[in-house]
């Protein structure tokens, strides 16, 4: 692997114009494809294999011509100053709104609260239901404006009017996540490298990779079903891994130049060594992302495929575009003192036909104190037991809240109070009870019943008698009279654990109800759907972990030629993910410190969050594992004792790994500036997981374990050693064949540095 990548980098350095032009041409081609592509689809809510989806499918089949996902607006009226909505003036304003909206071009039905008995007991609150023939995405601006104009006129009449539902759902406030992440990354890179060029190169290549990936996802959106969510995730991951992969190559290039290698050979050695780590780190990320397909949720599968493609683009750019750009400006990425030293050396040259014999052929060496990574590694290797215990106990304590994890999907209750949806939600809960916002839709199939009407009545009566049900609506039959829909309102809110227990109770009692009535029924609706999705995610978590960790274990065993090192990597990953999940539960479910992060409403954790966090963080954690431990193994196979190899590995990689982690945290944390709770949760979870993995697991847990294991860490049975392929991530073959460093300011180097 190292030898092959060494040749690739040599070629890219020599043919730098060609390489850059090819990448620019690829960007232009996919950009044209994106411009001419069809509009990206919205995320599909289809989740095969769960009861709620089966009920939705039955509704589509038995109620033809009506869309189960058609747009709906629930207009909530609240009388002010202790008045009643049933008063003459208020009633007139409500009726006027309903009449005006009913004439809309896409409106299927507009039901007055006074006809549907949708008035609270104290007559302070009422609601009108507006249903549309089109989905929320297909509503025209004219339809939306007609509704908003009618609402404003009702408000002018003295009523408090808010609108819930999907028809006028507001977009969450856009944060400055991308910009903030790039700015922080630029500062971290500048402080790490001390060079604008060295800081700018990883940013430039990351933006190039993200641009190509986003344009490709947009161009293939209509064909492969890539939605805007896929693009958002790809952008977040593309920025993070794109900067990090280029960062490691540039850092190794600077190191090789410091040893006296000419620019072209230094670039080739950097790609052959750090680039090999990039390849295998990228493969672990790809495995984790593609592994999302085992969950069985189409949306997650598409998100995984799109993001995996983005990571692959980032790897290819790090292996080809980075050495090509280094060929244009080979000295620009070096530290200022080294650049000045090289200029002074050139100024002492005797002329074109001679060479200064007094030059020792190396760039000036800097005298500096011991790097913090070395000091820290020495501290850990001298006290491995104490550090290991403190790390495990600390992360374990942070993970304890994750045992109380409750999963669901955020609704209007998680939106900021500045939105009309949230205010409508609160008004309905105050006027009709907390369960009113999460009714259960029961689809009753009476195709095989002798008396369909009696069978539906029997199901309704049994539902009404269930503890936790406040009311049951009259049944609504289809044209064939073989299917009916009943709405049951629970006494608790949609995110309540008691509501989840209620749904399970109804389903557990279903065999007895169906036997007594002769009818079959399924429970669905938004509340039941969220419960089913959460259960599906929970059931898929263990198989997903087994697939991802198993494949990554094999990959790491090939990379490090060890059994214990991959085991250590897996255990460290579980510690960091457990701590991150515990932090999420603490803030977003239990509400501790929620105000600091702008979380206005706590509740269940988004159903897809745990498995999503596991997939993304596993791949990113293996990045640090490969980059850090490969340098430790490189020192070990070159003859150093295990403890000293840990110190050497930290000398060369700790600062860069720390900078890479800070960049990822900035990119992920920047998404917390958005207005949507779900986006904040994703950003917080990923940023905290990166912190725990990079600064606790990799910087403390890993060196402590390696120090305790000693040479046993690199043990591999002889038979397995012969079976596994040799990939040479450490570049041992390059060390044997690489030419000895020579005068970095000589004529050969000067020819490589010609301005083009």
XYZ file of C-alpha atoms in Angstrom:
756
model
C 0.000 0.000 0.000
C 2.673 2.502 1.021
C 4.761 1.794 -2.082
C 1.778 2.181 -4.397
C 0.698 5.451 -2.819
C 4.320 6.648 -2.953
C 4.229 6.206 -6.755
C 0.824 7.897 -6.977
C 2.108 10.946 -5.113
C 5.233 11.120 -7.297
C 3.022 11.124 -10.372
C 0.613 13.720 -8.931
C 3.523 15.989 -7.975
C 5.072 15.800 -11.443
C 1.751 16.084 -13.294
C 0.306 18.694 -10.949
C -1.295 20.753 -13.704
C -3.072 17.679 -15.062
C -4.272 16.572 -11.626
C -5.667 19.981 -10.721
C -7.344 20.370 -14.112
C -8.957 16.935 -13.768
C -10.426 17.821 -10.371
C -11.658 21.184 -11.663
C -13.218 19.406 -14.661
C -14.941 16.919 -12.333
C -16.318 19.797 -10.271
C -17.591 21.561 -13.400
C -19.186 18.380 -14.755
C -21.091 17.498 -11.590
C -22.070 21.149 -11.144
C -23.656 21.171 -14.605
C -25.400 17.908 -13.749
C -26.741 19.416 -10.545
C -28.020 22.548 -12.317
C -29.908 20.472 -14.891
C -31.225 17.844 -12.479
C -34.746 17.484 -11.176
C -35.681 18.799 -7.758
C -34.473 16.608 -4.905
C -37.206 14.528 -3.219
C -38.214 14.990 0.357
C -37.313 12.420 2.988
C -39.620 9.447 2.701
C -41.582 8.507 5.795
C -41.975 4.931 4.573
C -40.691 2.463 7.157
C -41.391 -1.105 6.069
C -42.042 -3.754 8.675
C -43.720 -1.692 11.394
C -47.396 -1.684 12.327
C -47.895 2.041 11.819
C -46.689 1.792 8.239
C -48.929 -1.203 7.587
C -51.897 0.842 8.794
C -50.954 3.763 6.525
C -50.709 1.365 3.585
C -54.159 -0.002 4.409
C -55.558 3.551 4.507
C -54.137 4.272 1.054
C -55.651 1.046 -0.259
C -59.134 1.329 1.296
C -59.552 5.115 1.004
C -58.529 5.761 -2.615
C -58.204 9.369 -3.703
C -57.105 10.578 -0.275
C -53.484 10.873 0.683
C -52.528 9.768 4.173
C -49.760 12.368 4.105
C -51.883 15.203 2.706
C -51.240 18.640 4.192
C -53.318 19.691 7.154
C -53.689 22.911 9.074
C -55.153 23.061 12.538
C -56.148 26.649 13.221
C -56.397 27.278 16.966
C -58.538 30.127 18.342
C -58.096 31.415 21.888
C -60.415 34.074 23.308
C -58.637 36.878 25.117
C -59.220 38.321 28.593
C -61.452 35.512 29.859
C -63.893 35.734 26.930
C -65.382 32.761 25.098
C -64.918 31.812 21.469
C -68.644 31.138 21.301
C -69.525 34.794 21.810
C -71.225 36.478 18.857
C -68.234 38.514 17.670
C -65.687 35.744 18.136
C -67.916 33.147 16.506
C -68.427 35.411 13.539
C -64.644 35.838 13.131
C -64.105 32.063 13.276
C -66.841 31.332 10.726
C -65.497 34.013 8.400
C -62.039 32.432 8.452
C -63.386 28.951 7.753
C -65.549 30.200 4.871
C -62.667 32.106 3.298
C -60.236 29.203 3.538
C -62.790 26.674 2.232
C -62.759 28.396 -1.149
C -59.014 27.800 -1.577
C -57.897 26.009 -4.776
C -56.257 23.014 -3.039
C -58.521 22.742 -0.008
C -60.316 19.403 0.354
C -62.342 20.285 3.447
C -62.591 23.070 6.016
C -64.410 22.041 9.190
C -65.765 24.644 11.592
C -65.111 23.985 15.299
C -68.795 24.585 16.024
C -69.866 21.842 13.613
C -67.207 19.357 14.741
C -67.671 19.978 18.473
C -64.068 21.201 18.607
C -64.592 23.671 21.448
C -63.041 23.245 24.909
C -65.292 22.754 27.932
C -64.695 26.290 29.198
C -65.229 27.645 25.640
C -61.899 29.490 25.800
C -60.304 27.509 22.980
C -61.481 26.057 19.690
C -59.859 24.729 16.547
C -60.765 24.380 12.898
C -59.297 21.611 10.732
C -58.274 22.431 7.166
C -57.314 19.480 4.966
C -55.690 19.773 1.554
C -55.642 17.537 -1.484
C -51.893 18.042 -1.877
C -48.953 17.296 0.354
C -47.269 20.088 2.276
C -44.450 20.217 -0.277
C -46.904 20.590 -3.160
C -48.947 23.409 -1.652
C -48.784 26.521 -3.791
C -47.858 29.908 -2.424
C -51.389 31.062 -3.251
C -52.861 28.418 -0.935
C -50.497 29.347 1.877
C -51.135 33.074 1.457
C -54.895 32.544 1.502
C -54.610 30.818 4.875
C -52.176 33.340 6.397
C -54.278 36.294 5.211
C -57.411 34.793 6.758
C -55.527 34.196 10.018
C -54.366 37.824 10.149
C -57.910 39.093 9.655
C -59.127 36.868 12.514
C -56.391 38.260 14.727
C -57.456 41.781 13.850
C -60.918 40.847 15.111
C -59.492 40.307 18.603
C -58.761 36.562 18.711
C -55.439 34.876 19.391
C -54.947 32.632 16.359
C -52.130 30.120 15.853
C -51.652 27.498 13.148
C -50.343 23.988 13.673
C -50.028 21.088 11.282
C -47.917 20.653 8.183
C -49.479 23.218 5.840
C -47.622 26.259 7.178
C -44.754 24.497 8.898
C -41.960 27.008 9.320
C -38.412 26.255 8.367
C -36.026 26.203 11.322
C -33.791 29.211 11.706
C -30.580 28.654 9.814
C -27.483 28.781 11.943
C -23.972 29.695 10.948
C -22.647 26.180 11.473
C -20.715 25.821 8.221
C -19.185 29.287 8.415
C -18.354 28.939 12.108
C -16.781 25.531 11.564
C -14.577 26.796 8.743
C -13.505 29.874 10.711
C -12.542 27.856 13.784
C -10.789 25.303 11.566
C -8.781 28.107 9.958
C -7.701 29.437 13.356
C -6.746 25.965 14.626
C -4.791 25.198 11.459
C -2.992 28.536 11.604
C -2.001 28.000 15.234
C -0.929 24.428 14.501
C 1.148 25.121 11.402
C 2.129 28.772 11.816
C 1.671 29.257 8.079
C -1.228 30.697 6.106
C -0.516 28.381 3.186
C -0.373 25.289 5.402
C -3.622 26.347 7.058
C -5.335 27.205 3.795
C -4.443 24.050 1.869
C -6.611 21.646 3.953
C -9.481 24.154 3.849
C -9.183 24.512 0.073
C -9.167 20.768 -0.585
C -12.025 20.179 1.877
C -14.190 22.791 0.157
C -13.333 21.212 -3.208
C -14.390 17.786 -1.960
C -17.606 19.078 -0.407
C -18.461 20.974 -3.589
C -18.006 17.866 -5.741
C -19.955 15.686 -3.317
C -22.894 18.062 -2.886
C -23.181 18.630 -6.623
C -23.105 14.872 -7.234
C -25.775 14.226 -4.604
C -27.956 16.934 -6.150
C -27.419 15.586 -9.666
C -28.358 12.036 -8.570
C -31.104 13.149 -6.190
C -34.079 12.250 -8.349
C -32.497 8.968 -9.496
C -31.291 7.590 -6.160
C -33.732 9.437 -3.902
C -31.136 11.654 -2.228
C -32.958 14.344 -0.257
C -31.694 17.618 1.130
C -30.990 15.863 4.438
C -28.461 13.632 2.684
C -26.702 16.737 1.385
C -26.625 18.378 4.823
C -25.046 15.325 6.434
C -22.580 14.966 3.553
C -21.540 18.591 3.934
C -20.998 18.207 7.681
C -18.933 15.039 7.318
C -17.168 16.221 4.170
C -15.846 19.333 5.879
C -14.709 17.382 8.923
C -12.926 14.469 7.254
C -11.755 16.509 4.261
C -9.866 18.948 6.476
C -8.518 16.182 8.685
C -7.236 13.949 5.886
C -5.413 16.798 4.166
C -4.141 17.981 7.545
C -2.387 14.685 8.211
C -0.752 14.592 4.767
C 0.473 18.198 5.002
C 1.778 17.621 8.524
C 3.758 14.565 7.415
C 5.080 16.487 4.391
C 6.441 19.213 6.676
C 8.044 16.553 8.838
C 9.767 14.919 5.858
C 10.987 18.291 4.581
C 12.420 18.939 8.027
C 14.454 15.740 7.665
C 16.070 17.158 4.511
C 14.065 15.396 1.791
C 13.390 17.388 -1.403
C 9.824 18.491 -2.013
C 8.772 15.759 -4.424
C 10.163 12.925 -2.309
C 8.723 14.475 0.853
C 5.261 14.628 -0.742
C 5.583 11.015 -1.900
C 6.706 9.843 1.550
C 3.876 11.790 3.199
C 1.249 10.167 0.988
C 2.897 6.760 1.305
C 2.759 6.874 5.107
C 0.073 9.311 6.269
C -1.843 8.620 3.060
C -1.958 4.916 3.894
C -3.496 5.806 7.249
C -5.961 8.057 5.407
C -7.032 5.152 3.183
C -7.748 2.787 6.048
C -9.280 5.463 8.237
C -11.555 6.369 5.342
C -12.484 2.718 4.868
C -13.603 2.444 8.489
C -15.815 5.513 8.046
C -17.269 4.054 4.845
C -17.947 0.724 6.575
C -19.765 2.495 9.389
C -21.862 4.564 6.982
C -22.768 1.752 4.603
C -23.593 -0.375 7.635
C -26.622 1.872 8.215
C -28.325 -0.213 5.527
C -28.738 -3.116 7.981
C -31.222 -1.020 9.972
C -33.815 -1.394 7.236
C -34.804 2.283 7.096
C -34.560 3.573 3.495
C -33.823 7.149 4.568
C -30.895 6.066 6.740
C -29.575 3.868 3.947
C -29.535 6.784 1.498
C -27.901 9.023 4.086
C -25.200 6.411 4.606
C -24.561 5.906 0.889
C -24.370 9.631 0.156
C -22.063 10.323 3.087
C -19.834 7.346 2.275
C -19.357 8.729 -1.234
C -18.353 12.072 0.263
C -15.735 10.401 2.454
C -14.303 8.544 -0.558
C -13.989 11.824 -2.447
C -12.140 13.293 0.530
C -9.711 10.357 0.540
C -8.999 10.649 -3.198
C -8.394 14.393 -2.920
C -5.970 13.889 -0.026
C -4.012 11.326 -2.076
C -3.846 13.262 -5.367
C -4.861 16.925 -5.121
C -2.825 17.612 -1.981
C 0.553 16.458 -3.414
C -0.286 18.249 -6.675
C -0.906 21.543 -4.869
C 2.246 21.028 -2.820
C 4.078 20.830 -6.124
C 3.002 24.369 -6.997
C 4.110 25.845 -3.659
C 6.535 23.356 -2.052
C 8.002 25.825 0.458
C 4.901 27.872 1.262
C 3.530 25.331 3.775
C 6.782 25.181 5.765
C 7.205 27.074 9.055
C 8.371 30.663 8.658
C 11.749 29.991 10.276
C 12.416 27.129 7.857
C 11.420 29.267 4.877
C 13.710 32.076 5.984
C 16.537 29.615 6.563
C 16.140 28.223 3.068
C 16.191 31.717 1.590
C 19.389 32.560 3.492
C 20.961 29.318 2.300
C 20.091 30.115 -1.313
C 21.554 33.621 -0.970
C 24.946 32.124 -0.045
C 25.150 30.004 -3.215
C 28.371 30.711 -5.244
C 26.583 30.756 -8.565
C 24.859 28.755 -11.169
C 27.739 26.337 -11.782
C 28.840 25.687 -8.217
C 27.511 24.805 -4.802
C 28.388 26.170 -1.422
C 30.541 23.436 0.048
C 30.208 24.882 3.504
C 26.488 24.133 3.544
C 25.674 21.109 5.646
C 22.690 20.277 3.432
C 19.933 20.581 5.970
C 17.400 23.171 6.871
C 18.039 25.030 10.118
C 16.807 23.144 13.128
C 14.625 24.864 15.681
C 15.395 24.667 19.343
C 12.219 24.394 21.299
C 10.984 22.881 24.512
C 9.622 19.360 24.798
C 6.272 19.106 22.974
C 3.234 18.766 25.206
C 2.384 15.449 23.537
C 5.704 13.983 24.657
C 5.307 15.247 28.203
C 1.787 13.852 28.392
C 2.766 10.469 26.933
C 5.585 10.139 29.455
C 3.171 10.981 32.259
C 0.687 8.310 31.123
C 3.280 5.585 30.518
C 4.684 6.118 34.024
C 1.202 5.854 35.647
C -0.812 3.624 33.274
C -2.973 1.952 35.938
C -4.117 5.198 37.536
C -4.817 6.855 34.183
C -6.684 3.804 32.892
C -8.880 3.541 35.987
C -9.646 7.252 36.000
C -10.545 7.174 32.311
C -12.807 4.128 32.526
C -14.547 5.289 35.715
C -15.020 8.832 34.403
C -16.455 7.829 31.046
C -18.516 5.101 32.687
C -20.065 7.632 35.073
C -20.915 9.931 32.172
C -22.546 6.997 30.366
C -24.876 6.082 33.263
C -27.735 8.418 32.152
C -27.875 6.591 28.819
C -29.456 3.647 30.666
C -32.606 5.804 30.941
C -32.643 6.572 27.210
C -36.145 7.078 25.780
C -36.472 7.384 22.034
C -39.075 9.212 19.960
C -39.351 11.774 17.200
C -39.470 15.503 17.908
C -42.709 17.267 17.055
C -44.150 20.731 17.507
C -43.397 20.541 21.227
C -39.657 20.722 20.481
C -39.915 23.862 18.361
C -39.038 27.290 19.752
C -41.884 29.238 21.336
C -41.381 31.890 18.657
C -43.044 29.603 16.093
C -46.792 29.485 15.566
C -46.729 25.668 15.567
C -45.373 25.580 19.106
C -47.879 28.167 20.335
C -50.727 26.223 18.708
C -49.481 23.053 20.397
C -49.410 24.722 23.811
C -52.854 26.283 23.329
C -54.430 22.927 22.413
C -52.756 21.207 25.357
C -54.066 23.893 27.712
C -57.600 23.827 26.292
C -58.149 20.125 25.557
C -55.550 18.249 27.589
C -51.969 17.120 26.872
C -53.001 14.024 24.920
C -54.971 15.997 22.374
C -51.793 16.774 20.401
C -51.005 13.084 19.962
C -54.201 11.171 19.083
C -53.988 7.520 18.125
C -55.442 6.639 14.745
C -57.009 3.172 14.778
C -57.712 1.605 11.370
C -60.407 -1.079 11.704
C -60.647 -3.723 8.959
C -64.138 -5.290 8.972
C -63.920 -7.000 5.605
C -64.465 -10.403 7.214
C -66.982 -9.333 9.855
C -70.626 -10.433 9.678
C -71.884 -7.055 10.926
C -69.276 -4.370 10.063
C -71.021 -1.555 11.934
C -71.398 -3.597 15.106
C -67.797 -4.784 14.869
C -66.479 -1.222 14.644
C -68.710 -0.159 17.542
C -67.341 -3.026 19.603
C -63.744 -1.960 18.902
C -64.572 1.664 19.758
C -66.234 0.672 23.032
C -63.264 -1.468 24.077
C -60.875 1.378 23.236
C -62.971 3.885 25.210
C -62.844 1.567 28.212
C -59.062 1.310 28.160
C -57.376 3.139 31.008
C -55.535 6.166 29.665
C -57.999 6.919 26.830
C -59.945 10.160 27.282
C -62.242 10.032 24.273
C -62.893 8.109 21.074
C -64.252 9.780 17.957
C -67.205 8.429 15.918
C -65.983 6.004 13.222
C -65.429 7.203 9.668
C -66.180 4.509 7.044
C -64.843 4.268 3.530
C -67.113 4.013 0.498
C -67.043 0.199 0.531
C -68.001 0.125 4.222
C -65.284 -2.451 4.911
C -62.837 -0.162 6.724
C -63.289 2.488 9.396
C -60.994 5.007 11.070
C -61.329 5.871 14.750
C -59.340 8.528 16.634
C -58.533 7.845 20.301
C -57.207 10.673 22.475
C -54.895 9.626 25.330
C -54.757 11.437 28.651
C -51.009 12.080 28.390
C -48.849 13.903 25.869
C -47.346 12.278 22.767
C -43.830 12.240 24.236
C -44.931 10.785 27.572
C -43.724 7.354 28.617
C -47.286 6.598 29.783
C -48.518 7.129 26.222
C -45.979 4.586 24.979
C -47.232 2.123 27.574
C -50.821 2.814 26.458
C -50.044 1.937 22.828
C -48.385 -1.291 23.916
C -51.378 -2.118 26.126
C -53.858 -1.652 23.265
C -51.779 -3.876 21.008
C -51.375 -6.523 23.711
C -55.172 -6.626 24.157
C -55.788 -6.814 20.412
C -56.221 -10.619 20.146
C -59.020 -10.569 22.702
C -60.725 -7.577 21.070
C -60.490 -9.056 17.583
C -61.825 -12.384 18.829
C -64.794 -10.701 20.500
C -65.719 -8.358 17.630
C -64.630 -10.213 14.491
C -62.741 -7.141 13.286
C -59.011 -6.581 12.796
C -57.372 -3.270 13.638
C -54.013 -1.516 13.535
C -52.831 1.451 15.627
C -51.085 4.263 13.790
C -50.829 8.049 13.790
C -47.831 10.234 14.525
C -47.556 9.127 18.143
C -47.713 5.409 17.357
C -45.378 5.901 14.396
C -42.762 7.500 16.645
C -43.028 4.626 19.106
C -42.637 2.056 16.339
C -39.652 3.836 14.835
C -37.959 4.015 18.223
C -38.473 0.291 18.769
C -37.166 -0.498 15.305
C -34.038 1.545 15.940
C -33.516 -0.132 19.301
C -33.897 -3.610 17.814
C -31.449 -2.787 14.999
C -28.749 -1.295 17.235
C -27.137 -4.566 18.346
C -27.010 -6.142 14.829
C -25.649 -2.882 13.470
C -22.939 -2.753 16.125
C -22.036 -6.372 15.416
C -21.677 -5.792 11.667
C -19.756 -2.526 11.910
C -17.471 -3.486 14.783
C -16.856 -6.923 13.282
C -15.805 -5.600 9.872
C -13.728 -2.822 11.398
C -12.053 -5.317 13.736
C -10.914 -7.359 10.747
C -9.704 -4.234 8.970
C -7.748 -2.991 11.991
C -6.263 -6.452 12.498
C -4.895 -6.269 8.969
C -3.599 -2.728 9.483
C -1.882 -3.261 12.843
C -1.225 -7.025 12.625
C -2.490 -7.462 16.150
C -5.486 -8.898 17.967
C -5.364 -6.851 21.161
C -5.059 -3.444 19.466
C -8.400 -3.809 17.592
C -10.020 -5.077 20.806
C -8.715 -2.005 22.624
C -10.025 0.215 19.813
C -13.515 -1.301 20.079
C -13.625 -0.949 23.879
C -12.457 2.645 23.712
C -15.102 3.408 21.112
C -17.850 1.962 23.309
C -16.682 4.146 26.193
C -16.752 7.331 24.118
C -20.156 6.571 22.552
C -21.628 5.650 25.924
C -20.407 8.916 27.426
C -21.758 10.896 24.453
C -25.173 9.227 24.728
C -25.168 9.934 28.457
C -24.446 13.604 27.778
C -27.284 13.767 25.229
C -29.752 12.218 27.674
C -28.594 14.572 30.448
C -29.173 17.711 28.377
C -31.955 16.911 25.902
C -34.025 14.392 27.886
C -33.466 15.313 31.528
C -32.919 19.019 30.884
C -29.742 19.575 32.917
C -27.960 22.513 31.301
C -30.553 22.670 28.534
C -30.767 26.465 28.735
C -27.064 26.803 27.973
C -27.590 25.156 24.592
C -30.876 26.887 23.801
C -33.027 23.754 24.263
C -36.510 24.988 25.124
C -38.279 21.647 25.492
C -36.879 18.329 26.708
C -38.262 14.916 25.872
C -37.368 11.635 24.189
C -34.179 11.434 22.154
C -34.662 11.362 18.399
C -35.137 7.706 17.434
C -32.431 7.678 14.799
C -29.906 9.510 16.994
C -28.287 6.554 18.853
C -27.691 4.424 15.776
C -26.707 7.478 13.755
C -24.256 8.518 16.473
C -22.784 5.027 16.615
C -22.219 4.928 12.864
C -20.682 8.354 12.436
C -18.588 8.357 15.597
C -17.267 4.851 15.023
C -15.827 5.895 11.699
C -14.367 9.120 13.060
C -12.970 7.366 16.152
C -11.144 4.904 13.950
C -9.574 7.902 12.174
C -7.777 8.860 15.372
C -7.040 5.219 16.126
C -5.321 4.673 12.780
C -3.431 7.977 12.718
C -2.178 7.771 16.304
C -1.483 4.069 16.712
C 0.093 3.707 13.261
C 2.799 6.176 14.337
C 3.299 4.221 17.567
C 3.604 0.942 15.667
C 5.909 2.591 13.137
C 8.297 3.518 15.951
C 7.998 0.033 17.467
C 8.803 -1.882 14.291
C 11.786 0.406 13.770
C 13.293 -0.933 17.003
C 11.978 1.191 19.870
C 10.757 -0.338 23.109
C 6.937 -0.262 23.647
C 6.953 2.603 26.155
C 9.316 4.726 24.094
C 7.319 3.928 20.946
C 4.237 5.423 22.611
C 6.175 8.597 23.407
C 7.549 8.797 19.848
C 4.113 8.270 18.364
C 2.715 11.096 20.468
C 5.665 13.318 19.532
C 4.705 13.093 15.855
C 0.910 12.824 16.005
C -0.570 14.144 19.270
C -0.611 17.789 18.201
C -2.074 16.978 14.798
C -4.703 14.609 16.232
C -5.669 17.278 18.754
C -5.980 19.888 16.018
C -8.049 17.491 13.888
C -10.386 16.823 16.811
C -10.828 20.530 17.518
C -11.710 21.080 13.866
C -14.305 18.303 13.898
C -15.780 19.619 17.137
C -16.012 23.088 15.612
C -17.746 21.779 12.483
C -20.232 19.660 14.444
C -20.718 22.176 17.241
C -21.415 24.922 14.724
C -24.645 23.164 13.783
C -25.945 23.864 17.280
C -26.454 27.475 16.183
C -29.514 26.382 14.185
C -33.021 26.799 15.540
C -34.206 23.196 15.350
C -33.809 20.965 18.391
C -33.019 17.908 16.274
C -30.095 19.660 14.550
C -28.816 20.901 17.904
C -28.985 17.361 19.251
C -26.987 15.964 16.324
C -24.347 18.691 16.580
C -24.052 18.352 20.358
C -23.873 14.560 20.235
C -21.203 14.394 17.539
C -19.096 17.190 19.059
C -19.161 15.627 22.534
C -18.394 12.160 21.138
C -15.366 13.502 19.251
C -14.162 15.232 22.422
C -14.461 12.084 24.540
C -12.855 9.883 21.900
C -9.984 12.145 20.852
C -8.996 13.768 24.128
C -9.913 11.065 26.635
C -9.869 7.690 24.904
C -7.067 8.226 22.366
C -4.949 10.519 24.537
C -5.324 8.641 27.845
C -7.006 5.237 27.502
C -4.969 4.129 24.468
C -1.447 4.956 25.723
C -2.274 3.547 29.166
C -3.426 0.224 27.689
C -0.438 0.026 25.310
C 1.945 0.767 28.171
C 0.414 -2.026 30.270
C 0.392 -4.540 27.415
C 3.951 -3.801 26.282
C 5.111 -6.067 23.461
C 1.990 -8.216 23.908
C -0.028 -5.436 22.243
C 1.524 -6.402 18.892
C 1.129 -10.161 19.275
C -0.433 -12.076 16.392
C -0.594 -15.883 16.076
C 1.844 -17.204 13.489
C -0.781 -18.901 11.354
C -2.918 -15.768 11.285
C 0.163 -13.689 10.512
C 0.759 -15.784 7.391
C -2.887 -15.571 6.308
C -3.360 -11.821 6.629
C -2.206 -9.617 3.735
C 0.584 -7.145 4.420
C -0.449 -3.560 3.712
C 2.526 -1.680 5.243
C 0.653 1.354 6.553
C 3.777 2.486 8.426
C 5.838 2.740 5.232
C 8.538 0.280 6.289
C 9.279 -0.510 2.648
C 9.691 3.187 1.910
C 12.192 3.556 4.749
C 14.364 0.860 3.212
C 14.232 2.202 -0.325
C 13.976 6.002 0.187
C 17.094 7.994 -0.844
C 19.060 9.607 1.943
C 18.113 13.204 2.658
C 20.356 15.709 0.991
C 20.735 19.455 0.661
C 17.152 20.711 0.600
C 18.328 23.891 -1.042
C 20.167 22.151 -3.862
C 19.610 22.357 -7.579
C 17.180 19.423 -7.753
C 14.947 21.012 -5.145
C 15.246 24.327 -6.911
C 13.978 22.754 -10.129
C 10.951 21.386 -8.241
C 10.241 24.827 -6.831
C 10.024 26.630 -10.154
C 6.987 28.891 -10.241
C 4.384 27.614 -12.688
